[in-house]
PDB file of C-alpha atoms and ligand atoms in Angstrom:
ATOM      1  CA  MET A 574    -180.486-106.226-148.623  1.00 53.00           C
ATOM      2  CA  PRO A 575    -182.099-102.777-148.132  1.00 60.00           C
ATOM      3  CA  ASP A 576    -179.832 -99.874-148.970  1.00 74.00           C
ATOM      4  CA  LEU A 577    -179.874 -98.192-145.592  1.00 77.00           C
ATOM      5  CA  TRP A 578    -177.831 -95.093-146.285  1.00 94.00           C
ATOM      6  CA  GLN A 579    -178.712 -94.122-149.879  1.00 95.00           C
ATOM      7  CA  ASP A 580    -181.286 -91.624-148.662  1.00 95.00           C
ATOM      8  CA  ALA A 581    -178.659 -89.953-146.455  1.00 97.00           C
ATOM      9  CA  MET A 582    -176.202 -89.839-149.343  1.00 98.00           C
ATOM     10  CA  ASP A 583    -178.774 -88.308-151.708  1.00 97.00           C
ATOM     11  CA  HIS A 584    -179.464 -85.683-149.075  1.00 97.00           C
ATOM     12  CA  ALA A 585    -175.729 -84.986-148.709  1.00 98.00           C
ATOM     13  CA  VAL A 586    -175.455 -84.360-152.464  1.00 98.00           C
ATOM     14  CA  THR A 587    -178.433 -81.969-152.393  1.00 98.00           C
ATOM     15  CA  LEU A 588    -176.971 -80.087-149.427  1.00 98.00           C
ATOM     16  CA  ALA A 589    -173.485 -79.902-150.946  1.00 98.00           C
ATOM     17  CA  ARG A 590    -174.932 -78.373-154.123  1.00 98.00           C
ATOM     18  CA  LYS A 591    -176.986 -75.862-152.146  1.00 98.00           C
ATOM     19  CA  ALA A 592    -173.937 -74.986-150.020  1.00 98.00           C
ATOM     20  CA  GLY A 593    -171.867 -74.559-153.187  1.00 98.00           C
ATOM     21  CA  GLU A 594    -174.321 -71.933-154.460  1.00 97.00           C
ATOM     22  CA  ILE A 595    -173.998 -70.023-151.188  1.00 96.00           C
ATOM     23  CA  VAL A 596    -170.186 -70.177-151.381  1.00 96.00           C
ATOM     24  CA  LYS A 597    -170.159 -68.963-154.998  1.00 95.00           C
ATOM     25  CA  ASP A 598    -172.592 -66.115-154.186  1.00 94.00           C
ATOM     26  CA  ALA A 599    -170.459 -65.077-151.219  1.00 94.00           C
ATOM     27  CA  LEU A 600    -167.453 -64.689-153.542  1.00 91.00           C
ATOM     28  CA  GLN A 601    -169.270 -61.755-155.177  1.00 89.00           C
ATOM     29  CA  ASN A 602    -169.599 -59.932-151.849  1.00 84.00           C
ATOM     30  CA  ASP A 603    -167.353 -58.695-149.064  1.00 74.00           C
ATOM     31  CA  LEU A 604    -166.284 -61.670-146.936  1.00 80.00           C
ATOM     32  CA  LYS A 605    -166.241 -61.291-143.188  1.00 83.00           C
ATOM     33  CA  ILE A 606    -162.877 -62.887-142.381  1.00 87.00           C
ATOM     34  CA  MET A 607    -161.885 -63.985-138.874  1.00 90.00           C
ATOM     35  CA  CYS A 608    -158.945 -65.946-137.406  1.00 92.00           C
ATOM     36  CA  LYS A 609    -159.169 -69.159-135.382  1.00 86.00           C
ATOM     37  CA  SER A 610    -156.059 -70.789-133.848  1.00 86.00           C
ATOM     38  CA  SER A 611    -153.654 -68.307-135.488  1.00 89.00           C
ATOM     39  CA  SER A 612    -153.496 -65.450-137.991  1.00 89.00           C
ATOM     40  CA  VAL A 613    -153.203 -67.963-140.867  1.00 90.00           C
ATOM     41  CA  ASP A 614    -156.071 -70.217-139.721  1.00 86.00           C
ATOM     42  CA  LEU A 615    -158.985 -68.386-141.310  1.00 86.00           C
ATOM     43  CA  VAL A 616    -162.752 -68.655-141.062  1.00 87.00           C
ATOM     44  CA  THR A 617    -165.536 -66.605-142.624  1.00 88.00           C
ATOM     45  CA  LYS A 618    -169.199 -66.014-141.839  1.00 91.00           C
ATOM     46  CA  THR A 619    -169.908 -68.202-144.899  1.00 93.00           C
ATOM     47  CA  ASP A 620    -168.107 -71.200-143.334  1.00 91.00           C
ATOM     48  CA  GLN A 621    -170.293 -70.827-140.245  1.00 93.00           C
ATOM     49  CA  ASN A 622    -173.551 -70.239-142.148  1.00 93.00           C
ATOM     50  CA  VAL A 623    -172.999 -73.177-144.501  1.00 94.00           C
ATOM     51  CA  GLU A 624    -172.247 -75.530-141.605  1.00 96.00           C
ATOM     52  CA  GLN A 625    -175.430 -74.369-139.813  1.00 96.00           C
ATOM     53  CA  LEU A 626    -177.468 -74.931-142.959  1.00 97.00           C
ATOM     54  CA  ILE A 627    -176.134 -78.478-143.366  1.00 97.00           C
ATOM     55  CA  ILE A 628    -176.506 -79.461-139.718  1.00 97.00           C
ATOM     56  CA  THR A 629    -180.000 -77.973-139.330  1.00 97.00           C
ATOM     57  CA  SER A 630    -181.243 -79.729-142.446  1.00 97.00           C
ATOM     58  CA  VAL A 631    -179.721 -83.094-141.493  1.00 97.00           C
ATOM     59  CA  LYS A 632    -181.127 -82.847-137.959  1.00 96.00           C
ATOM     60  CA  GLU A 633    -184.626 -82.361-139.363  1.00 97.00           C
ATOM     61  CA  LYS A 634    -184.357 -85.384-141.638  1.00 96.00           C
ATOM     62  CA  PHE A 635    -182.239 -87.670-139.439  1.00 96.00           C
ATOM     63  CA  PRO A 636    -182.811 -86.540-135.833  1.00 97.00           C
ATOM     64  CA  GLU A 637    -180.903 -89.500-134.355  1.00 97.00           C
ATOM     65  CA  HIS A 638    -177.660 -88.819-136.213  1.00 97.00           C
ATOM     66  CA  SER A 639    -174.512 -87.217-134.773  1.00 97.00           C
ATOM     67  CA  PHE A 640    -172.192 -84.555-136.207  1.00 97.00           C
ATOM     68  CA  ILE A 641    -168.597 -83.515-136.299  1.00 98.00           C
ATOM     69  CA  GLY A 642    -168.354 -80.142-138.010  1.00 97.00           C
ATOM     70  CA  GLU A 643    -165.295 -77.942-138.391  1.00 95.00           C
ATOM     71  CA  GLU A 644    -166.968 -74.777-137.161  1.00 93.00           C
ATOM     72  CA  SER A 645    -168.978 -76.505-134.427  1.00 95.00           C
ATOM     73  CA  VAL A 646    -165.747 -77.968-133.037  1.00 95.00           C
ATOM     74  CA  ALA A 647    -164.131 -74.518-133.254  1.00 94.00           C
ATOM     75  CA  ALA A 648    -167.085 -73.250-131.207  1.00 94.00           C
ATOM     76  CA  GLY A 649    -166.451 -75.866-128.503  1.00 94.00           C
ATOM     77  CA  GLU A 650    -168.482 -78.923-129.587  1.00 94.00           C
ATOM     78  CA  PRO A 651    -166.722 -82.261-128.946  1.00 94.00           C
ATOM     79  CA  CYS A 652    -164.896 -84.003-131.779  1.00 96.00           C
ATOM     80  CA  VAL A 653    -165.584 -87.628-130.954  1.00 94.00           C
ATOM     81  CA  LEU A 654    -166.464 -90.363-133.411  1.00 97.00           C
ATOM     82  CA  THR A 655    -168.916 -92.834-131.826  1.00 97.00           C
ATOM     83  CA  GLU A 656    -170.679 -95.869-133.316  1.00 98.00           C
ATOM     84  CA  ASN A 657    -173.732 -93.696-134.034  1.00 98.00           C
ATOM     85  CA  PRO A 658    -174.302 -92.638-137.665  1.00 98.00           C
ATOM     86  CA  THR A 659    -172.145 -89.503-137.864  1.00 98.00           C
ATOM     87  CA  TRP A 660    -171.903 -86.726-140.457  1.00 98.00           C
ATOM     88  CA  ILE A 661    -168.377 -85.305-140.704  1.00 98.00           C
ATOM     89  CA  VAL A 662    -168.638 -81.885-142.318  1.00 98.00           C
ATOM     90  CA  ASP A 663    -166.216 -79.299-143.644  1.00 97.00           C
ATOM     91  CA  PRO A 664    -168.463 -76.498-144.917  1.00 97.00           C
ATOM     92  CA  VAL A 665    -165.634 -74.790-146.831  1.00 97.00           C
ATOM     93  CA  ASP A 666    -162.495 -76.846-147.424  1.00 98.00           C
ATOM     94  CA  GLY A 667    -159.958 -74.402-148.746  1.00 97.00           C
ATOM     95  CA  THR A 668    -161.024 -71.383-146.706  1.00 96.00           C
ATOM     96  CA  THR A 669    -157.769 -69.561-147.500  1.00 96.00           C
ATOM     97  CA  ASN A 670    -158.455 -70.097-151.206  1.00 97.00           C
ATOM     98  CA  PHE A 671    -162.012 -68.864-150.689  1.00 96.00           C
ATOM     99  CA  VAL A 672    -160.809 -65.691-148.964  1.00 94.00           C
ATOM    100  CA  HIS A 673    -158.406 -64.964-151.832  1.00 94.00           C
ATOM    101  CA  GLY A 674    -160.691 -66.052-154.670  1.00 94.00           C
ATOM    102  CA  TYR A 675    -158.261 -68.862-155.576  1.00 97.00           C
ATOM    103  CA  PRO A 676    -160.647 -71.147-157.408  1.00 97.00           C
ATOM    104  CA  PHE A 677    -160.448 -74.443-155.490  1.00 98.00           C
ATOM    105  CA  VAL A 678    -163.017 -74.615-152.719  1.00 98.00           C
ATOM    106  CA  ALA A 679    -165.012 -77.655-151.672  1.00 98.00           C
ATOM    107  CA  ILE A 680    -167.914 -78.637-149.483  1.00 98.00           C
ATOM    108  CA  SER A 681    -166.955 -81.932-147.886  1.00 98.00           C
ATOM    109  CA  ILE A 682    -169.502 -84.281-146.288  1.00 98.00           C
ATOM    110  CA  GLY A 683    -168.421 -87.674-144.974  1.00 98.00           C
ATOM    111  CA  PHE A 684    -170.659 -90.183-143.220  1.00 98.00           C
ATOM    112  CA  ALA A 685    -169.576 -92.940-140.839  1.00 98.00           C
ATOM    113  CA  VAL A 686    -171.472 -95.743-139.098  1.00 97.00           C
ATOM    114  CA  ASN A 687    -169.850 -97.880-136.404  1.00 97.00           C
ATOM    115  CA  LYS A 688    -166.749 -95.717-136.958  1.00 97.00           C
ATOM    116  CA  MET A 689    -166.495 -96.941-140.566  1.00 97.00           C
ATOM    117  CA  LEU A 690    -166.855 -94.471-143.438  1.00 98.00           C
ATOM    118  CA  GLU A 691    -169.950 -95.299-145.537  1.00 98.00           C
ATOM    119  CA  PHE A 692    -170.043 -92.505-148.125  1.00 98.00           C
ATOM    120  CA  GLY A 693    -168.317 -89.293-149.096  1.00 98.00           C
ATOM    121  CA  VAL A 694    -169.449 -86.240-151.052  1.00 98.00           C
ATOM    122  CA  VAL A 695    -166.969 -83.536-152.096  1.00 99.00           C
ATOM    123  CA  TYR A 696    -168.348 -80.669-154.177  1.00 98.00           C
ATOM    124  CA  SER A 697    -165.641 -78.540-155.787  1.00 98.00           C
ATOM    125  CA  CYS A 698    -168.133 -75.758-156.311  1.00 98.00           C
ATOM    126  CA  ILE A 699    -166.218 -73.288-158.470  1.00 97.00           C
ATOM    127  CA  GLU A 700    -165.246 -76.058-160.901  1.00 97.00           C
ATOM    128  CA  ASP A 701    -168.770 -77.511-160.521  1.00 98.00           C
ATOM    129  CA  LYS A 702    -167.363 -80.997-159.904  1.00 98.00           C
ATOM    130  CA  MET A 703    -169.480 -83.242-157.686  1.00 98.00           C
ATOM    131  CA  TYR A 704    -167.357 -86.146-156.407  1.00 99.00           C
ATOM    132  CA  THR A 705    -169.315 -88.963-154.759  1.00 98.00           C
ATOM    133  CA  ALA A 706    -168.532 -92.420-153.448  1.00 98.00           C
ATOM    134  CA  ARG A 707    -170.377 -95.049-151.502  1.00 97.00           C
ATOM    135  CA  LYS A 708    -168.671 -98.001-149.823  1.00 96.00           C
ATOM    136  CA  GLU A 709    -168.373-100.895-152.296  1.00 96.00           C
ATOM    137  CA  LYS A 710    -170.276 -98.965-154.997  1.00 96.00           C
ATOM    138  CA  GLY A 711    -167.520 -97.032-156.749  1.00 98.00           C
ATOM    139  CA  ALA A 712    -166.464 -93.402-156.990  1.00 98.00           C
ATOM    140  CA  PHE A 713    -167.744 -90.828-159.461  1.00 98.00           C
ATOM    141  CA  CYS A 714    -167.256 -87.254-160.608  1.00 98.00           C
ATOM    142  CA  ASN A 715    -170.415 -85.702-162.063  1.00 98.00           C
ATOM    143  CA  GLY A 716    -171.658 -89.260-162.555  1.00 98.00           C
ATOM    144  CA  GLN A 717    -168.562 -90.513-164.428  1.00 98.00           C
ATOM    145  CA  PRO A 718    -166.637 -93.376-162.785  1.00 98.00           C
ATOM    146  CA  LEU A 719    -163.242 -92.534-161.262  1.00 98.00           C
ATOM    147  CA  GLN A 720    -160.134 -94.684-161.353  1.00 98.00           C
ATOM    148  CA  VAL A 721    -156.735 -93.970-159.802  1.00 99.00           C
ATOM    149  CA  SER A 722    -153.612 -93.921-161.972  1.00 98.00           C
ATOM    150  CA  ASP A 723    -151.906 -97.289-162.593  1.00 98.00           C
ATOM    151  CA  GLN A 724    -148.422 -95.755-162.313  1.00 98.00           C
ATOM    152  CA  LYS A 725    -145.961 -97.796-160.235  1.00 98.00           C
ATOM    153  CA  GLU A 726    -142.807 -95.768-160.894  1.00 98.00           C
ATOM    154  CA  ILE A 727    -142.267 -92.949-158.421  1.00 98.00           C
ATOM    155  CA  ASN A 728    -140.098 -91.078-160.915  1.00 98.00           C
ATOM    156  CA  GLN A 729    -143.050 -90.931-163.332  1.00 98.00           C
ATOM    157  CA  SER A 730    -145.414 -89.540-160.676  1.00 98.00           C
ATOM    158  CA  ILE A 731    -146.873 -86.241-159.489  1.00 98.00           C
ATOM    159  CA  ILE A 732    -147.261 -85.911-155.724  1.00 98.00           C
ATOM    160  CA  ALA A 733    -149.601 -83.443-154.036  1.00 98.00           C
ATOM    161  CA  THR A 734    -149.056 -81.944-150.601  1.00 98.00           C
ATOM    162  CA  GLU A 735    -149.715 -78.709-148.692  1.00 98.00           C
ATOM    163  CA  PHE A 736    -147.984 -76.425-146.232  1.00 96.00           C
ATOM    164  CA  GLY A 737    -151.113 -76.270-144.010  1.00 94.00           C
ATOM    165  CA  SER A 738    -151.417 -73.611-141.319  1.00 93.00           C
ATOM    166  CA  ASN A 739    -148.657 -74.717-138.928  1.00 93.00           C
ATOM    167  CA  ARG A 740    -145.943 -72.031-138.797  1.00 95.00           C
ATOM    168  CA  ASP A 741    -143.837 -73.641-136.068  1.00 95.00           C
ATOM    169  CA  PRO A 742    -140.306 -73.438-137.566  1.00 97.00           C
ATOM    170  CA  ASP A 743    -139.420 -77.062-136.665  1.00 96.00           C
ATOM    171  CA  ALA A 744    -142.561 -78.355-138.344  1.00 96.00           C
ATOM    172  CA  VAL A 745    -141.994 -76.100-141.375  1.00 97.00           C
ATOM    173  CA  ASP A 746    -138.398 -77.431-141.649  1.00 98.00           C
ATOM    174  CA  LYS A 747    -139.721 -81.000-141.703  1.00 98.00           C
ATOM    175  CA  ILE A 748    -142.367 -80.102-144.297  1.00 98.00           C
ATOM    176  CA  PHE A 749    -139.730 -78.550-146.601  1.00 98.00           C
ATOM    177  CA  SER A 750    -137.257 -81.349-146.000  1.00 98.00           C
ATOM    178  CA  SER A 751    -139.844 -84.012-146.927  1.00 98.00           C
ATOM    179  CA  MET A 752    -140.807 -82.088-150.062  1.00 98.00           C
ATOM    180  CA  ARG A 753    -137.162 -81.655-151.038  1.00 98.00           C
ATOM    181  CA  LYS A 754    -136.484 -85.372-150.668  1.00 98.00           C
ATOM    182  CA  ILE A 755    -139.583 -86.335-152.657  1.00 98.00           C
ATOM    183  CA  LEU A 756    -138.885 -83.763-155.386  1.00 98.00           C
ATOM    184  CA  CYS A 757    -135.326 -85.077-155.802  1.00 98.00           C
ATOM    185  CA  LEU A 758    -136.301 -88.755-156.065  1.00 98.00           C
ATOM    186  CA  PRO A 759    -136.996 -87.296-158.654  1.00 98.00           C
ATOM    187  CA  VAL A 760    -140.752 -87.032-159.269  1.00 98.00           C
ATOM    188  CA  HIS A 761    -142.360 -85.290-162.243  1.00 98.00           C
ATOM    189  CA  GLY A 762    -143.697 -82.577-159.946  1.00 98.00           C
ATOM    190  CA  ILE A 763    -145.165 -81.527-156.637  1.00 98.00           C
ATOM    191  CA  ARG A 764    -148.600 -79.881-156.583  1.00 98.00           C
ATOM    192  CA  GLY A 765    -151.248 -78.758-154.124  1.00 98.00           C
ATOM    193  CA  VAL A 766    -154.509 -76.916-154.804  1.00 98.00           C
ATOM    194  CA  GLY A 767    -155.102 -75.638-151.260  1.00 98.00           C
ATOM    195  CA  SER A 768    -157.902 -78.044-150.384  1.00 98.00           C
ATOM    196  CA  ALA A 769    -157.145 -81.429-148.855  1.00 98.00           C
ATOM    197  CA  ALA A 770    -160.443 -82.819-150.130  1.00 98.00           C
ATOM    198  CA  ILE A 771    -159.806 -81.733-153.735  1.00 98.00           C
ATOM    199  CA  ASN A 772    -156.192 -82.987-153.620  1.00 98.00           C
ATOM    200  CA  MET A 773    -157.542 -86.398-152.635  1.00 99.00           C
ATOM    201  CA  CYS A 774    -160.184 -86.288-155.369  1.00 99.00           C
ATOM    202  CA  LEU A 775    -157.335 -85.619-157.827  1.00 98.00           C
ATOM    203  CA  VAL A 776    -155.687 -88.839-156.609  1.00 99.00           C
ATOM    204  CA  ALA A 777    -159.027 -90.604-157.185  1.00 99.00           C
ATOM    205  CA  SER A 778    -159.204 -89.057-160.679  1.00 98.00           C
ATOM    206  CA  GLY A 779    -155.745 -90.355-161.631  1.00 98.00           C
ATOM    207  CA  CYS A 780    -154.186 -86.874-162.178  1.00 97.00           C
ATOM    208  CA  VAL A 781    -151.761 -87.183-159.284  1.00 98.00           C
ATOM    209  CA  GLU A 782    -150.391 -90.387-157.853  1.00 98.00           C
ATOM    210  CA  ALA A 783    -150.467 -89.427-154.175  1.00 99.00           C
ATOM    211  CA  TYR A 784    -151.273 -86.738-151.630  1.00 99.00           C
ATOM    212  CA  TYR A 785    -149.964 -86.504-148.082  1.00 98.00           C
ATOM    213  CA  GLU A 786    -150.204 -83.940-145.297  1.00 98.00           C
ATOM    214  CA  ILE A 787    -149.672 -83.644-141.554  1.00 98.00           C
ATOM    215  CA  GLY A 788    -152.001 -81.195-139.787  1.00 97.00           C
ATOM    216  CA  ILE A 789    -155.265 -81.842-141.624  1.00 98.00           C
ATOM    217  CA  HIS A 790    -158.421 -82.577-139.621  1.00 98.00           C
ATOM    218  CA  CYS A 791    -160.924 -85.418-139.884  1.00 98.00           C
ATOM    219  CA  TRP A 792    -163.446 -83.135-141.646  1.00 98.00           C
ATOM    220  CA  ASP A 793    -160.889 -82.308-144.386  1.00 98.00           C
ATOM    221  CA  VAL A 794    -160.386 -85.954-145.381  1.00 98.00           C
ATOM    222  CA  ALA A 795    -163.337 -88.140-144.247  1.00 98.00           C
ATOM    223  CA  ALA A 796    -165.436 -87.752-147.402  1.00 98.00           C
ATOM    224  CA  ALA A 797    -162.516 -87.884-149.820  1.00 99.00           C
ATOM    225  CA  ALA A 798    -161.113 -91.013-148.118  1.00 98.00           C
ATOM    226  CA  VAL A 799    -164.146 -92.967-149.382  1.00 98.00           C
ATOM    227  CA  ILE A 800    -163.699 -91.441-152.852  1.00 99.00           C
ATOM    228  CA  VAL A 801    -160.017 -92.475-152.995  1.00 99.00           C
ATOM    229  CA  SER A 802    -160.600 -96.031-151.842  1.00 98.00           C
ATOM    230  CA  GLU A 803    -163.624 -96.536-154.099  1.00 98.00           C
ATOM    231  CA  ALA A 804    -161.525 -95.307-157.048  1.00 98.00           C
ATOM    232  CA  GLY A 805    -159.059 -98.122-156.288  1.00 98.00           C
ATOM    233  CA  GLY A 806    -156.580 -96.129-154.199  1.00 98.00           C
ATOM    234  CA  VAL A 807    -155.100 -96.747-150.765  1.00 98.00           C
ATOM    235  CA  LEU A 808    -155.045 -94.738-147.535  1.00 98.00           C
ATOM    236  CA  MET A 809    -152.291 -94.956-144.966  1.00 98.00           C
ATOM    237  CA  ASP A 810    -150.523 -93.079-142.222  1.00 98.00           C
ATOM    238  CA  VAL A 811    -147.530 -90.954-143.248  1.00 98.00           C
ATOM    239  CA  GLU A 812    -145.305 -93.487-141.429  1.00 98.00           C
ATOM    240  CA  GLY A 813    -147.071 -96.452-143.048  1.00 98.00           C
ATOM    241  CA  GLY A 814    -149.768 -98.630-141.456  1.00 97.00           C
ATOM    242  CA  PRO A 815    -153.457 -97.867-141.472  1.00 98.00           C
ATOM    243  CA  MET A 816    -154.784 -94.308-141.683  1.00 98.00           C
ATOM    244  CA  ASP A 817    -156.223 -93.053-138.403  1.00 98.00           C
ATOM    245  CA  LEU A 818    -158.967 -90.499-139.140  1.00 98.00           C
ATOM    246  CA  MET A 819    -158.378 -88.597-135.888  1.00 98.00           C
ATOM    247  CA  SER A 820    -154.560 -88.494-136.080  1.00 98.00           C
ATOM    248  CA  ARG A 821    -154.389 -85.411-138.340  1.00 98.00           C
ATOM    249  CA  ARG A 822    -152.129 -87.271-140.775  1.00 98.00           C
ATOM    250  CA  VAL A 823    -153.021 -88.700-144.145  1.00 98.00           C
ATOM    251  CA  LEU A 824    -151.410 -90.320-147.157  1.00 98.00           C
ATOM    252  CA  ALA A 825    -153.657 -91.219-150.073  1.00 99.00           C
ATOM    253  CA  ALA A 826    -152.035 -93.005-153.010  1.00 99.00           C
ATOM    254  CA  ASN A 827    -152.941 -94.791-156.208  1.00 98.00           C
ATOM    255  CA  ASN A 828    -151.301 -97.972-154.886  1.00 98.00           C
ATOM    256  CA  ASN A 829    -149.144 -99.343-152.055  1.00 98.00           C
ATOM    257  CA  ILE A 830    -145.934 -99.174-154.120  1.00 98.00           C
ATOM    258  CA  ILE A 831    -146.171 -95.383-154.546  1.00 98.00           C
ATOM    259  CA  GLY A 832    -147.559 -94.845-151.036  1.00 98.00           C
ATOM    260  CA  GLU A 833    -144.839 -96.832-149.308  1.00 98.00           C
ATOM    261  CA  ARG A 834    -142.123 -95.196-151.421  1.00 98.00           C
ATOM    262  CA  ILE A 835    -143.255 -91.766-150.215  1.00 98.00           C
ATOM    263  CA  VAL A 836    -143.456 -92.934-146.601  1.00 98.00           C
ATOM    264  CA  LYS A 837    -139.672 -93.501-146.768  1.00 98.00           C
ATOM    265  CA  GLU A 838    -139.081 -89.809-147.556  1.00 98.00           C
ATOM    266  CA  ILE A 839    -141.536 -88.125-145.187  1.00 98.00           C
ATOM    267  CA  GLU A 840    -140.131 -86.605-142.014  1.00 98.00           C
ATOM    268  CA  ALA A 841    -143.105 -87.334-139.844  1.00 97.00           C
ATOM    269  CA  PHE A 842    -144.197 -85.349-136.830  1.00 96.00           C
ATOM    270  CA  SER A 843    -147.296 -85.384-134.677  1.00 94.00           C
ATOM    271  CA  ALA A 844    -150.151 -82.937-134.330  1.00 95.00           C
ATOM    272  CA  VAL A 845    -152.604 -82.790-131.425  1.00 96.00           C
ATOM    273  CA  ARG A 846    -155.245 -85.402-132.260  1.00 97.00           C
ATOM    274  CA  ASP A 847    -158.720 -84.260-133.255  1.00 97.00           C
ATOM    275  CA  ASP A 848    -160.229 -86.401-130.496  1.00 96.00           C
ATOM    276  CA  ALA A 849    -157.739 -85.322-127.808  1.00 95.00           C
ATOM    277  CA  PRO A 850    -159.662 -84.606-124.583  1.00 87.00           C
TER     278      PRO A 850
HETATM  279  C1  IPD B2156    -157.449 -76.775-144.985  1.00 80.86           C
HETATM  280  C2  IPD B2156    -157.210 -77.154-146.416  1.00 80.86           C
HETATM  281  C3  IPD B2156    -155.730 -77.064-146.757  1.00 80.86           C
HETATM  282  C4  IPD B2156    -154.887 -77.885-145.831  1.00 80.86           C
HETATM  283  C5  IPD B2156    -155.167 -77.555-144.382  1.00 80.86           C
HETATM  284  C6  IPD B2156    -156.651 -77.687-144.105  1.00 80.86           C
HETATM  285  P1  IPD B2156    -159.806 -75.664-144.312  1.00 80.86           P
HETATM  286  O1  IPD B2156    -158.821 -76.923-144.664  1.00 80.86           O
HETATM  287  O2  IPD B2156    -157.676 -78.452-146.670  1.00 80.86           O
HETATM  288  O3  IPD B2156    -155.471 -77.533-148.050  1.00 80.86           O
HETATM  289  O4  IPD B2156    -153.536 -77.631-146.090  1.00 80.86           O
HETATM  290  O5  IPD B2156    -154.429 -78.469-143.595  1.00 80.86           O
HETATM  291  O6  IPD B2156    -156.907 -77.374-142.742  1.00 80.86           O
HETATM  292  O7  IPD B2156    -159.284 -75.051-143.050  1.00 80.86           O
HETATM  293  O8  IPD B2156    -159.735 -74.736-145.457  1.00 80.86           O
HETATM  294  O9  IPD B2156    -161.128 -76.331-144.117  1.00 80.86           O
END
């Protein structure tokens, strides 16, 4: 059977690497920082330029394809996943890290056809780690195969999560309460590198057993979702059941035992869906 999407994936890798160079160069200069939904939801000129570069290049090569891009959506483009081949792009995942020079920043490019994710590319550019995965073809970091941890005991696990950019006190209370309950299970530790995509790649790499967050967007997790599942991991909603890419909630785990154990401790809440009209 012809490999329909390999060309698109190769192009995504090339673009992610090029974007990574731009992001690293920008770190040497003054960043033009702006706010989006609130004073802690940051964006820079680099985020916008990198997204433009990716979208312009993909449009030239694949004129029929559709896009969901973080900065395009912020500028008013719709965030709707159709059956059409769709590139789901976060030009700089970990913008707050980027602004502060905290060294975990990724370019995240996911690709879906018929609403199913086909491949994911996450380039952690400061670490120079290129994570790639293609449906049914495995997950890799710089060409080396990835495999999730085989840990089944929650009290031998590290769990990753983030505070995100929601500062509503009720939501923050739930975030802390969930973390407190998970920490006291007990687990070996709680971590978070400030990039949803990299946290998920760490699950795929076997360094942490699970990552969960409420408030992420589809562009933060689309690419890394393929990487986690191709590394043998599972994706679910924070209340259990299948992950819904547009729901702004994600739980990625090495296996169902760890995932479902964490579900029991999470105080779930809802965020406005990415595809809300
Ligand atoms: C953010 C990062 C962060 C997560 C936020 C995301 P951005 O993405 O992934 O780790 O906590 O929920 O929005 O805004 O830097 O692309």
